[in-house]
Amino acid sequence: YGVDICGICVICFQVMGTPFSLTDDEMMRALERGWNHIFQGRPQKGFYIGRPHPPLTEVEIVKSTDPSNAHYMVRCEAGEPGLLICRGKNCMRGYTASAETSRDLFSSDGWYLGLGDVCFFLRPLENDGQVDGDEEQEERREDEKENRDEREEKETGEKEEKETGEKEKESRLDAGRARHLDYYWVTRSADVVIKGGANYSCAQISDDIKNCLLRLYEGKLAKTQISVATISMKIQSEHEDSCCVTVELTRRPGLGEEQDKQQETEREADAWHALISDINDNFLSRVRKDSSLLPKASVPDYIRIGKIPTNFKGLPDSSALKKSFAELLKNDD
């Protein structure tokens, strides 16, 4: 992980890599754990990106990199998706021409916050042999020695440690913690909805809504007739995202628009328009009232039925979608 951003001078060495000590079977298990991962009862797929290289590189997964957010720099628990940050001598120190930009991209203790990737970590399985028992015992002995030293300093009145010593200790403990953790990439941070300090994948929300529509309108809609795009926008709060969903419905896939109109009877056309109206008018209220229809995190704040604009890659155009929602909300006001 990180090789792709070496060329833009943010880092000069990869942030993480696959341990050479892993056997083929252990590697396969690591990959499968990420692909089959479930967090808080819902699928949370991740792609294995290895481990950091302490003391050369350090990584953490945090809930937020926004200083104004209550969850700023709060560590995520195992399996919880969050924002990947890194620290090490391989990272740039800042932009020479913009001190303000540098302040936004670095924490006060040197963590680089601008990677923009949502990841999670898992602790290795004990039976994989991925954790060196001697290494763990040595770490425990070091921790016990540090605890004894602290108690002795307290007893002799030396209650305060020097600031540099504290930082070195924290860095050493963080590096030891990360050394035996497996890290997984989920998505880009631009493709998540942040609510309650948690990061939810836009792709997962879109899949949940598509499956919900197929269940609610079984026999009336086919899988190929539904496209869903989810984006996050700051609408109700500056500190939390609103989940904005666009649903594009296509009539009779495989037929051209003019041919489709000619072959449709008036009755079929009326039924189609009634279906669209029902989704537009009632879908939100249904999923909000019946918690069995959608996971709580996938319930949209806003929904629109219409065309999903795409970019040159054929992917949903987030900027165009945000403009569409801005116009929709403006008209509602």
Short mmCIF file of C-alpha atoms in Angstrom, two decimals:
data_model
loop_
_atom_site.label_atom_id
_atom_site.label_comp_id
_atom_site.label_asym_id
_atom_site.label_seq_id
_atom_site.Cartn_x
_atom_site.Cartn_y
_atom_site.Cartn_z
CA TYR A 1 0.00 0.00 0.00
CA GLY A 2 1.19 3.52 -0.82
CA VAL A 3 3.21 2.78 -3.95
CA ASP A 4 0.70 4.69 -6.09
CA ILE A 5 1.32 7.97 -4.23
CA CYS A 6 5.13 7.80 -4.22
CA GLY A 7 5.18 9.59 -7.57
CA ILE A 8 3.48 12.71 -6.22
CA CYS A 9 6.11 13.17 -3.49
CA VAL A 10 3.77 12.63 -0.53
CA ILE A 11 5.83 9.61 0.53
CA CYS A 12 9.08 8.10 -0.71
CA PHE A 13 8.53 4.52 0.45
CA GLN A 14 5.51 2.23 0.63
CA VAL A 15 3.44 2.59 3.81
CA MET A 16 2.55 -1.10 4.15
CA GLY A 17 3.34 -4.40 2.53
CA THR A 18 2.67 -8.13 2.73
CA PRO A 19 4.96 -9.88 5.25
CA PHE A 20 7.46 -12.23 3.58
CA SER A 21 6.90 -14.66 6.46
CA LEU A 22 3.36 -15.53 5.33
CA THR A 23 2.85 -18.88 3.64
CA ASP A 24 0.46 -19.22 0.70
CA ASP A 25 -2.21 -20.68 2.99
CA GLU A 26 -1.82 -17.87 5.52
CA MET A 27 -2.04 -15.29 2.75
CA MET A 28 -5.22 -16.89 1.44
CA ARG A 29 -6.77 -16.85 4.92
CA ALA A 30 -5.85 -13.18 5.32
CA LEU A 31 -7.50 -12.36 2.00
CA GLU A 32 -10.63 -14.37 2.82
CA ARG A 33 -11.02 -12.74 6.24
CA GLY A 34 -11.19 -9.32 4.63
CA TRP A 35 -13.56 -10.41 1.90
CA ASN A 36 -15.92 -12.12 4.39
CA HIS A 37 -15.64 -9.51 7.15
CA ILE A 38 -18.84 -8.43 8.92
CA PHE A 39 -19.02 -5.36 11.16
CA GLN A 40 -22.05 -4.62 13.34
CA GLY A 41 -24.12 -7.24 11.53
CA ARG A 42 -23.51 -6.03 7.98
CA PRO A 43 -20.96 -7.03 5.31
CA GLN A 44 -17.84 -4.87 5.30
CA LYS A 45 -15.54 -6.21 2.61
CA GLY A 46 -11.90 -5.22 2.65
CA PHE A 47 -8.89 -5.92 0.45
CA TYR A 48 -5.74 -7.05 2.23
CA ILE A 49 -2.96 -4.44 2.09
CA GLY A 50 -0.55 -5.99 4.60
CA ARG A 51 1.22 -4.44 7.59
CA PRO A 52 3.36 -1.36 8.25
CA HIS A 53 7.17 -1.42 8.52
CA PRO A 54 7.98 -0.24 12.05
CA PRO A 55 10.00 1.75 12.90
CA LEU A 56 10.14 3.08 9.33
CA THR A 57 6.39 3.52 8.90
CA GLU A 58 3.48 3.69 11.34
CA VAL A 59 -0.25 3.56 10.61
CA GLU A 60 -3.49 4.04 12.52
CA ILE A 61 -7.20 3.86 11.73
CA VAL A 62 -9.13 6.81 13.20
CA LYS A 63 -12.76 7.91 13.19
CA SER A 64 -12.12 11.43 11.87
CA THR A 65 -9.30 13.65 10.60
CA ASP A 66 -11.36 16.83 10.98
CA PRO A 67 -10.15 18.87 14.00
CA SER A 68 -13.65 20.29 14.50
CA ASN A 69 -15.15 16.79 14.82
CA ALA A 70 -15.69 15.31 18.28
CA HIS A 71 -14.13 12.03 17.04
CA TYR A 72 -10.95 13.69 15.74
CA MET A 73 -8.00 11.25 15.95
CA VAL A 74 -10.04 8.73 17.97
CA ARG A 75 -8.80 5.21 17.22
CA CYS A 76 -11.19 2.71 15.67
CA GLU A 77 -11.73 -0.71 17.17
CA ALA A 78 -10.77 -3.93 15.40
CA GLY A 79 -12.89 -4.43 12.27
CA GLU A 80 -14.35 -0.91 12.36
CA PRO A 81 -13.87 1.08 9.13
CA GLY A 82 -12.15 4.41 9.57
CA LEU A 83 -9.63 6.74 7.97
CA LEU A 84 -6.09 5.52 7.44
CA ILE A 85 -3.31 7.85 8.62
CA CYS A 86 0.45 7.31 8.54
CA ARG A 87 3.60 8.62 10.14
CA GLY A 88 7.27 8.09 9.39
CA LYS A 89 10.41 9.59 7.95
CA ASN A 90 9.21 8.48 4.52
CA CYS A 91 6.42 11.11 4.63
CA MET A 92 6.87 14.66 3.44
CA ARG A 93 6.97 17.35 6.15
CA GLY A 94 4.61 19.76 4.39
CA TYR A 95 4.24 22.17 1.48
CA THR A 96 6.90 24.87 1.35
CA ALA A 97 4.58 27.45 -0.21
CA SER A 98 1.52 26.80 1.95
CA ALA A 99 1.85 26.53 5.71
CA GLU A 100 -1.95 26.54 6.10
CA THR A 101 -2.39 23.52 3.82
CA SER A 102 0.35 21.71 5.71
CA ARG A 103 -1.44 22.33 9.02
CA ASP A 104 -4.60 20.77 7.61
CA LEU A 105 -2.73 17.67 6.43
CA PHE A 106 -0.71 16.95 9.57
CA SER A 107 -1.64 16.43 13.21
CA SER A 108 0.34 18.11 15.96
CA ASP A 109 2.22 14.87 16.61
CA GLY A 110 3.24 14.29 13.00
CA TRP A 111 0.53 12.02 11.56
CA TYR A 112 -0.16 12.57 7.84
CA LEU A 113 -3.95 12.87 7.43
CA GLY A 114 -4.33 13.27 3.68
CA LEU A 115 -4.33 9.69 2.37
CA GLY A 116 -8.11 9.70 1.93
CA ASP A 117 -8.59 5.94 2.27
CA VAL A 118 -11.12 4.08 4.41
CA CYS A 119 -9.63 0.93 5.95
CA PHE A 120 -9.94 -1.40 8.92
CA PHE A 121 -7.61 -3.72 10.80
CA LEU A 122 -8.01 -7.26 12.12
CA ARG A 123 -5.89 -9.11 14.63
CA PRO A 124 -4.15 -12.15 13.08
CA LEU A 125 -5.52 -15.60 13.80
CA GLU A 126 -3.42 -17.34 16.43
CA ASN A 127 -3.23 -20.61 14.51
CA ASP A 128 -1.81 -18.89 11.43
CA GLY A 129 1.60 -18.63 13.04
CA GLN A 130 1.73 -15.00 11.99
CA VAL A 131 2.64 -13.74 15.47
CA ASP A 132 6.12 -14.52 16.70
CA GLY A 133 5.75 -15.84 20.25
CA ASP A 134 9.29 -14.79 21.29
CA GLU A 135 8.69 -11.30 19.94
CA GLU A 136 5.44 -10.98 21.88
CA GLN A 137 7.11 -12.16 25.09
CA GLU A 138 9.90 -9.64 24.62
CA GLU A 139 7.34 -6.84 24.16
CA ARG A 140 5.56 -7.90 27.35
CA ARG A 141 8.86 -7.88 29.25
CA GLU A 142 9.59 -4.37 27.97
CA ASP A 143 6.13 -3.17 29.02
CA GLU A 144 6.54 -4.70 32.49
CA LYS A 145 9.94 -3.03 32.87
CA GLU A 146 8.47 0.33 31.86
CA ASN A 147 5.70 -0.08 34.43
CA ARG A 148 8.24 -0.88 37.16
CA ASP A 149 10.33 2.14 36.20
CA GLU A 150 7.26 4.37 36.36
CA ARG A 151 6.39 3.12 39.85
CA GLU A 152 9.96 3.71 41.05
CA GLU A 153 9.96 7.24 39.66
CA LYS A 154 6.69 7.96 41.42
CA GLU A 155 8.03 6.70 44.74
CA THR A 156 11.15 8.86 44.47
CA GLY A 157 9.11 11.92 43.57
CA GLU A 158 9.95 11.94 39.88
CA LYS A 159 6.34 12.09 38.75
CA GLU A 160 6.81 13.86 35.44
CA GLU A 161 8.48 12.39 32.41
CA LYS A 162 10.11 14.58 29.84
CA GLU A 163 7.91 15.34 26.84
CA THR A 164 10.37 13.76 24.42
CA GLY A 165 10.44 10.59 26.48
CA GLU A 166 6.66 10.35 26.44
CA LYS A 167 6.57 10.71 22.67
CA GLU A 168 9.22 8.03 22.20
CA LYS A 169 7.32 5.67 24.49
CA GLU A 170 4.02 6.30 22.71
CA SER A 171 5.62 5.80 19.32
CA ARG A 172 7.24 2.53 20.48
CA LEU A 173 3.97 1.17 21.85
CA ASP A 174 2.04 2.19 18.72
CA ALA A 175 4.61 0.52 16.49
CA GLY A 176 4.44 -2.68 18.54
CA ARG A 177 0.65 -2.63 18.39
CA ALA A 178 0.54 -2.20 14.62
CA ARG A 179 3.28 -4.75 13.90
CA HIS A 180 0.93 -7.69 14.41
CA LEU A 181 -2.23 -6.26 12.84
CA ASP A 182 -3.55 -7.00 9.35
CA TYR A 183 -4.89 -3.99 7.44
CA TYR A 184 -7.63 -3.92 4.81
CA TRP A 185 -8.65 -1.28 2.28
CA VAL A 186 -12.39 -0.58 1.86
CA THR A 187 -12.87 2.50 -0.32
CA ARG A 188 -11.91 6.13 -0.80
CA SER A 189 -13.08 8.58 1.88
CA ALA A 190 -15.02 10.50 -0.76
CA ASP A 191 -17.18 7.38 -1.15
CA VAL A 192 -18.39 7.12 2.45
CA VAL A 193 -21.19 8.57 4.55
CA ILE A 194 -20.04 9.60 8.03
CA LYS A 195 -22.66 9.37 10.76
CA GLY A 196 -22.19 9.21 14.50
CA GLY A 197 -18.44 8.98 14.07
CA ALA A 198 -18.79 5.84 11.91
CA ASN A 199 -17.92 5.48 8.22
CA TYR A 200 -20.42 3.75 5.94
CA SER A 201 -19.59 2.70 2.39
CA CYS A 202 -21.67 4.39 -0.31
CA ALA A 203 -21.39 1.24 -2.43
CA GLN A 204 -22.77 -0.91 0.40
CA ILE A 205 -25.66 1.52 0.97
CA SER A 206 -26.47 1.45 -2.76
CA ASP A 207 -26.49 -2.36 -2.77
CA ASP A 208 -28.75 -2.47 0.30
CA ILE A 209 -31.25 -0.06 -1.28
CA LYS A 210 -31.25 -1.93 -4.60
CA ASN A 211 -31.97 -5.23 -2.86
CA CYS A 212 -34.68 -3.58 -0.77
CA LEU A 213 -36.41 -2.25 -3.91
CA LEU A 214 -36.29 -5.71 -5.49
CA ARG A 215 -38.00 -7.20 -2.42
CA LEU A 216 -40.63 -4.46 -2.11
CA TYR A 217 -41.51 -4.52 -5.80
CA GLU A 218 -40.98 -8.19 -6.56
CA GLY A 219 -42.38 -9.07 -9.98
CA LYS A 220 -42.56 -5.40 -10.98
CA LEU A 221 -38.85 -4.60 -11.15
CA ALA A 222 -35.91 -6.66 -12.39
CA LYS A 223 -32.35 -6.30 -11.16
CA THR A 224 -31.22 -4.89 -14.51
CA GLN A 225 -33.82 -2.11 -14.30
CA ILE A 226 -32.41 -0.54 -11.13
CA SER A 227 -29.29 1.57 -10.72
CA VAL A 228 -28.48 3.28 -7.41
CA ALA A 229 -25.88 5.93 -6.58
CA THR A 230 -25.20 7.18 -3.05
CA ILE A 231 -23.32 10.34 -2.08
CA SER A 232 -22.74 12.24 1.16
CA MET A 233 -23.53 15.93 1.59
CA LYS A 234 -23.36 18.37 4.49
CA ILE A 235 -27.02 19.45 4.59
CA GLN A 236 -28.41 19.14 8.10
CA SER A 237 -25.10 19.55 9.95
CA GLU A 238 -21.55 20.71 9.27
CA HIS A 239 -20.20 17.84 11.35
CA GLU A 240 -22.25 14.91 10.01
CA ASP A 241 -23.16 13.74 6.52
CA SER A 242 -26.60 13.39 5.02
CA CYS A 243 -27.13 10.24 2.95
CA CYS A 244 -28.39 11.27 -0.51
CA VAL A 245 -29.53 8.51 -2.87
CA THR A 246 -30.39 8.67 -6.56
CA VAL A 247 -32.38 5.80 -8.08
CA GLU A 248 -32.47 5.41 -11.85
CA LEU A 249 -35.20 3.11 -13.18
CA THR A 250 -35.14 1.75 -16.72
CA ARG A 251 -38.15 0.37 -18.58
CA ARG A 252 -37.80 -2.96 -20.38
CA PRO A 253 -34.00 -3.19 -20.67
CA GLY A 254 -32.74 -4.17 -24.10
CA LEU A 255 -35.22 -2.10 -26.10
CA GLY A 256 -34.48 1.32 -27.56
CA GLU A 257 -36.46 4.21 -26.17
CA GLU A 258 -38.58 4.78 -29.30
CA GLN A 259 -39.17 1.07 -29.82
CA ASP A 260 -40.09 0.77 -26.15
CA LYS A 261 -42.72 3.50 -26.48
CA GLN A 262 -44.24 1.90 -29.56
CA GLN A 263 -44.55 -1.55 -28.01
CA GLU A 264 -45.92 -0.43 -24.68
CA THR A 265 -49.62 -0.32 -24.21
CA GLU A 266 -51.21 2.61 -22.45
CA ARG A 267 -51.98 0.33 -19.52
CA GLU A 268 -48.34 -0.66 -19.11
CA ALA A 269 -47.25 2.96 -19.26
CA ASP A 270 -49.71 3.93 -16.54
CA ALA A 271 -48.51 1.06 -14.34
CA TRP A 272 -44.89 2.15 -14.80
CA HIS A 273 -45.60 5.77 -13.86
CA ALA A 274 -47.59 4.59 -10.83
CA LEU A 275 -44.62 2.47 -9.74
CA ILE A 276 -42.23 5.41 -9.98
CA SER A 277 -44.65 7.65 -8.08
CA ASP A 278 -45.02 5.06 -5.33
CA ILE A 279 -41.25 4.78 -4.86
CA ASN A 280 -40.83 8.55 -4.94
CA ASP A 281 -43.67 9.22 -2.47
CA ASN A 282 -43.56 6.23 -0.12
CA PHE A 283 -40.17 4.49 -0.12
CA LEU A 284 -38.55 6.72 2.50
CA SER A 285 -41.46 6.53 4.92
CA ARG A 286 -41.60 2.72 4.58
CA VAL A 287 -37.93 2.08 5.34
CA ARG A 288 -37.99 4.54 8.23
CA LYS A 289 -41.00 2.87 9.83
CA ASP A 290 -39.98 -0.76 9.20
CA SER A 291 -36.44 -1.41 10.47
CA SER A 292 -36.45 -4.90 8.91
CA LEU A 293 -36.32 -3.48 5.38
CA LEU A 294 -32.93 -1.76 5.59
CA PRO A 295 -30.00 -1.57 8.02
CA LYS A 296 -30.24 1.67 9.98
CA ALA A 297 -27.05 3.01 8.40
CA SER A 298 -28.47 2.50 4.88
CA VAL A 299 -31.69 4.46 5.39
CA PRO A 300 -31.39 7.56 3.15
CA ASP A 301 -31.98 11.09 4.36
CA TYR A 302 -32.94 12.17 0.84
CA ILE A 303 -33.91 10.27 -2.30
CA ARG A 304 -34.52 11.31 -5.88
CA ILE A 305 -35.70 9.31 -8.88
CA GLY A 306 -33.87 10.30 -12.02
CA LYS A 307 -30.89 9.88 -14.29
CA ILE A 308 -27.52 9.03 -12.72
CA PRO A 309 -24.87 11.13 -14.48
CA THR A 310 -21.57 9.36 -15.15
CA ASN A 311 -17.99 10.47 -15.75
CA PHE A 312 -15.62 9.42 -18.52
CA LYS A 313 -14.93 6.17 -16.64
CA GLY A 314 -18.63 5.27 -16.63
CA LEU A 315 -18.84 5.76 -12.84
CA PRO A 316 -21.41 7.97 -11.07
CA ASP A 317 -20.39 11.63 -11.26
CA SER A 318 -20.45 12.82 -7.64
CA SER A 319 -20.18 16.51 -8.51
CA ALA A 320 -23.15 16.34 -10.90
CA LEU A 321 -25.19 14.36 -8.36
CA LYS A 322 -24.51 16.97 -5.67
CA LYS A 323 -25.70 19.71 -8.03
CA SER A 324 -28.89 17.75 -8.72
CA PHE A 325 -29.60 17.38 -5.00
CA ALA A 326 -28.80 21.05 -4.37
CA GLU A 327 -31.36 22.04 -7.02
CA LEU A 328 -33.91 19.57 -5.62
CA LEU A 329 -33.55 20.94 -2.10
CA LYS A 330 -33.70 24.52 -3.36
CA ASN A 331 -36.98 23.81 -5.18
CA ASP A 332 -38.41 22.12 -2.08
CA ASP A 333 -37.69 25.26 -0.06
#
